[in-house]
Short mmCIF file of C-alpha atoms in Angstrom, two decimals:
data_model
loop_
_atom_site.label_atom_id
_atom_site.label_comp_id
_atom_site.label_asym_id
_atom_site.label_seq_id
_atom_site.Cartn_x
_atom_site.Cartn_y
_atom_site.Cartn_z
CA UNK S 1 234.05 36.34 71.76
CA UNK S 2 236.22 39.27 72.40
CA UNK S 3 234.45 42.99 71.02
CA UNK S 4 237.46 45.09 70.71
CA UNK S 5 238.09 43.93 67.32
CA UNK S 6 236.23 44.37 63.91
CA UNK S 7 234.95 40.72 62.66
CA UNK S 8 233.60 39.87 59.79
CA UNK S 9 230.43 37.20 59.42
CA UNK S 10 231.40 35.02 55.76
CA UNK S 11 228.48 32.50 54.02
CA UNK S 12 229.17 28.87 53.31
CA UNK S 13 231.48 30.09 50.71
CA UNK S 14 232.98 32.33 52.63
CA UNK S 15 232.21 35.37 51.11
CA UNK S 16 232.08 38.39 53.76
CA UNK S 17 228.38 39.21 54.05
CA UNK S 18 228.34 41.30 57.61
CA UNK S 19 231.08 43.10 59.58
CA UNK S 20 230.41 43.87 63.32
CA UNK S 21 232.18 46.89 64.70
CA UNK S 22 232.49 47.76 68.26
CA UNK S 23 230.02 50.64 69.16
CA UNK S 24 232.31 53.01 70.55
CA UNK S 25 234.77 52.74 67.47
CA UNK S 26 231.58 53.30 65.26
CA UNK S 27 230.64 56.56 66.96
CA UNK S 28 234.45 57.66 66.32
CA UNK S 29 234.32 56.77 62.44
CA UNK S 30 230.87 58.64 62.29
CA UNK S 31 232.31 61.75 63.93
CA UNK S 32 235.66 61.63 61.67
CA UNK S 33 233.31 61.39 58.20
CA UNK S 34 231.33 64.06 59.52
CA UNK S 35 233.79 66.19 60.60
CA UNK S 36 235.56 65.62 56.85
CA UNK S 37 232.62 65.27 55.00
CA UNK S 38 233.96 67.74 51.52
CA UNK S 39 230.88 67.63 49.57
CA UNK S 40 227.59 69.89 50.22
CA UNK S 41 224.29 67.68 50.17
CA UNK S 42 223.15 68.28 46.52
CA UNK S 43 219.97 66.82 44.66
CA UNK S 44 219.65 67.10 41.41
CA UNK S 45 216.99 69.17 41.53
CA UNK S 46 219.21 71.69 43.37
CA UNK S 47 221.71 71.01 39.97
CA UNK S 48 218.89 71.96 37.60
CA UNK S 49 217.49 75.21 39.75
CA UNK S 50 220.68 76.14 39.03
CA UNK S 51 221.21 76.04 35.80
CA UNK S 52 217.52 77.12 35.34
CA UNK S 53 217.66 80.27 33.05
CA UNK S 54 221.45 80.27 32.61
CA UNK S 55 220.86 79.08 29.12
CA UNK S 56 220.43 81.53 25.91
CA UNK S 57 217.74 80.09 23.39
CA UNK S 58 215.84 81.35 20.49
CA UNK S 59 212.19 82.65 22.05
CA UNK S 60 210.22 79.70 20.29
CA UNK S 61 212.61 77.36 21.74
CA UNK S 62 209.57 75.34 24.39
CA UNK S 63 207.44 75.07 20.99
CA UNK S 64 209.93 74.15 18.36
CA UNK S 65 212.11 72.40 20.23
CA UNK S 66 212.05 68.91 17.42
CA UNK S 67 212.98 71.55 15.28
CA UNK S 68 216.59 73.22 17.22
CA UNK S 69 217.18 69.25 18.76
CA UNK S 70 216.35 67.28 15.35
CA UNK S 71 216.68 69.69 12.36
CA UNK S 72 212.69 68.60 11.92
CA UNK S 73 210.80 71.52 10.30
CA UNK S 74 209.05 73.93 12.11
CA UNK S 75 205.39 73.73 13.01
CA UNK S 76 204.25 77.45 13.10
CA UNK S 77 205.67 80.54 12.18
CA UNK S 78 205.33 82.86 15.30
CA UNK S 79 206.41 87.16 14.96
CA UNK S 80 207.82 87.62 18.47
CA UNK S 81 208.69 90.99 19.44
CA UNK S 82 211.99 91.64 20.38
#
């Protein structure tokens, strides 16, 4: 078995189910698609921080929110100082 060449492992059918890859050519493809890598490690947490307070809302928004998403009538009448 030579191990300077990429070679794939098929099933019965011979559908590819493993690739081995010589070590030192894996290290190189690690440092190339971390060296290239063009997109910051995000959550979607971090997405939401963001965007936490960014959007304008009526000041009974959190308790009549059926009523602003589905047109359903209000629950309580509320004076809020503005």
């Amino acid at each position: 078995m030579e191990f300077s060449t990429i070679q794939y492992i098929a099933d019965s059918q011979g559908q590819t189910t493993g690739v081995l890859i010589p070590i030192q050519l894996w290290r190189e493809i690690q440092k190339k698609l971390a060296a290239n890598d063009p997109l910051p490690q995000t959550t979607a947490w971090d997405v939401l921080d963001g965007l936490a307070g960014s959007v304008t809302a009526p000041p009974d928004w959190a308790a009549e929110h059926d009523h602003y998403l589905y047109g359903a009538p209000k629950r309580e009448v509320v004076d809020h100082p503005t």
